[in-house]
Amino acid sequence: MTATPTIAQALARAQSSGLNRHAVRCLVLQALEREPDETAWLLAHDQDALPAAAALRLESALRRLRAGEPLAYITGSVAFYGLRLRVDARVLIPRPDTETLVDWALALLPPAGRVRPSVLDLGTGSGAIALAVRQARPDVRVTGVDASAEALEVACANARRLGLMVDFRLGDWLIGETARYNLIAANPPYIAEGDPHLPGLTHEPLRALTAGDQGLDDLRRIVAQAPGCLQTGGWLVLEHGFDQGPAVRALLDSAPWSQVQTRRDLAGHERCTAAQRAPDGGQSEFTAKK
Ligand code: GLN
């Protein structure tokens, strides 16, 4: 009979088969029914025996990881902007790149004052952007829209669990939207249909990833619809592909948009572009160029 392995031995065995160290740690913690951020506990207890039931759970999780399933779906959660969000195959897994968009949106919001600012998160998915904004700015009225009823179930469950109030609703981008927001943020699908990255993303919902042959279809729709739903001086903040900065700036290169700017993500790629809605009939600094 083989001796019960220690936690350290189980970790070493999984890592020696080439699996990512961070992923293996998370899965060992999950098998032990502990939280994913308890790595200090793991180090302190790595000479403990791994109970047989935990070993079985670990084996099945490692099998899913080897089959290419994203870690966040196996553990059922992901950290985003200091929040732990529950995720599953109904939603895109929030990426650290999108934290750049949240940082920027928060910086562009009017300060807390007499009038409550309002934010709309388009294509909210797991609710990541909407919930992060609400957590940072409890004075802001936050709405999250998604075309997938299944995604909204995930977003609503996250809001309930985190105790954050966001109005989540079903919608096709801004069609039928009557309110005017201070800020609209969106991380829409932006991968081109034939993109070579897609085969690596087969576990996530395709409709959250692709948008036409250049990946710009949804960004184009949002830019076209947004002026009617933004207050004068309000901001549109968009996430896009690392090589789509010039194309997105071009979409915003006409009235009523002004102050078009792009920010890079942590990897140094152009990742988000923002533009301000100039007053009706007001001059955009870009109108003259056309
Ligand atoms: N940034 C994601 C990826 O490249 C895609 C997110 C999106 O399409 N909005 O995997």
Short mmCIF file of N, CA and C in Angstrom, two decimals, residues 2 14 19 42 49 99 107 126 146 199 226 236 262 266 270 277:
data_model
loop_
_atom_site.label_atom_id
_atom_site.label_comp_id
_atom_site.label_asym_id
_atom_site.label_seq_id
_atom_site.Cartn_x
_atom_site.Cartn_y
_atom_site.Cartn_z
N THR A 2 0.57 2.21 -0.85
CA THR A 2 1.40 3.43 -0.88
C THR A 2 1.00 4.35 0.28
N ALA A 14 2.36 17.24 -9.16
CA ALA A 14 1.57 17.92 -10.20
C ALA A 14 2.45 18.89 -10.99
N LEU A 19 2.62 21.36 -15.13
CA LEU A 19 1.50 22.27 -14.90
C LEU A 19 1.96 23.54 -14.20
N LEU A 42 -1.06 27.16 2.93
CA LEU A 42 -0.53 26.00 2.20
C LEU A 42 0.94 25.76 2.55
N ALA A 49 -0.67 15.46 5.78
CA ALA A 49 -1.08 14.46 4.79
C ALA A 49 -2.25 15.02 3.97
N GLU A 99 -8.81 45.67 -15.67
CA GLU A 99 -8.63 46.54 -14.50
C GLU A 99 -8.15 47.92 -14.93
N ALA A 107 -11.31 57.28 -12.61
CA ALA A 107 -10.63 58.58 -12.66
C ALA A 107 -11.45 59.61 -13.44
N SER A 126 -19.87 38.77 -16.18
CA SER A 126 -19.93 38.38 -14.76
C SER A 126 -20.26 39.57 -13.86
N ASP A 146 -26.46 43.22 -20.47
CA ASP A 146 -25.88 42.15 -21.26
C ASP A 146 -26.96 41.53 -22.13
N PRO A 199 -8.71 29.47 -31.07
CA PRO A 199 -8.65 28.05 -30.66
C PRO A 199 -8.21 27.87 -29.21
N ALA A 226 -23.77 55.45 -28.58
CA ALA A 226 -23.47 56.06 -27.28
C ALA A 226 -23.83 57.54 -27.16
N LEU A 236 -17.13 57.93 -22.78
CA LEU A 236 -17.24 56.56 -23.25
C LEU A 236 -15.85 55.93 -23.10
N THR A 262 -5.92 57.02 -25.62
CA THR A 262 -5.77 55.57 -25.47
C THR A 262 -4.82 55.29 -24.31
N LEU A 266 -1.10 46.50 -18.64
CA LEU A 266 0.14 46.23 -17.91
C LEU A 266 1.21 45.62 -18.79
N GLU A 270 -1.77 48.85 -26.32
CA GLU A 270 -2.91 49.77 -26.34
C GLU A 270 -4.17 48.95 -26.06
N ARG A 277 -18.05 63.09 -24.72
CA ARG A 277 -19.12 63.61 -25.57
C ARG A 277 -19.16 65.13 -25.42
#
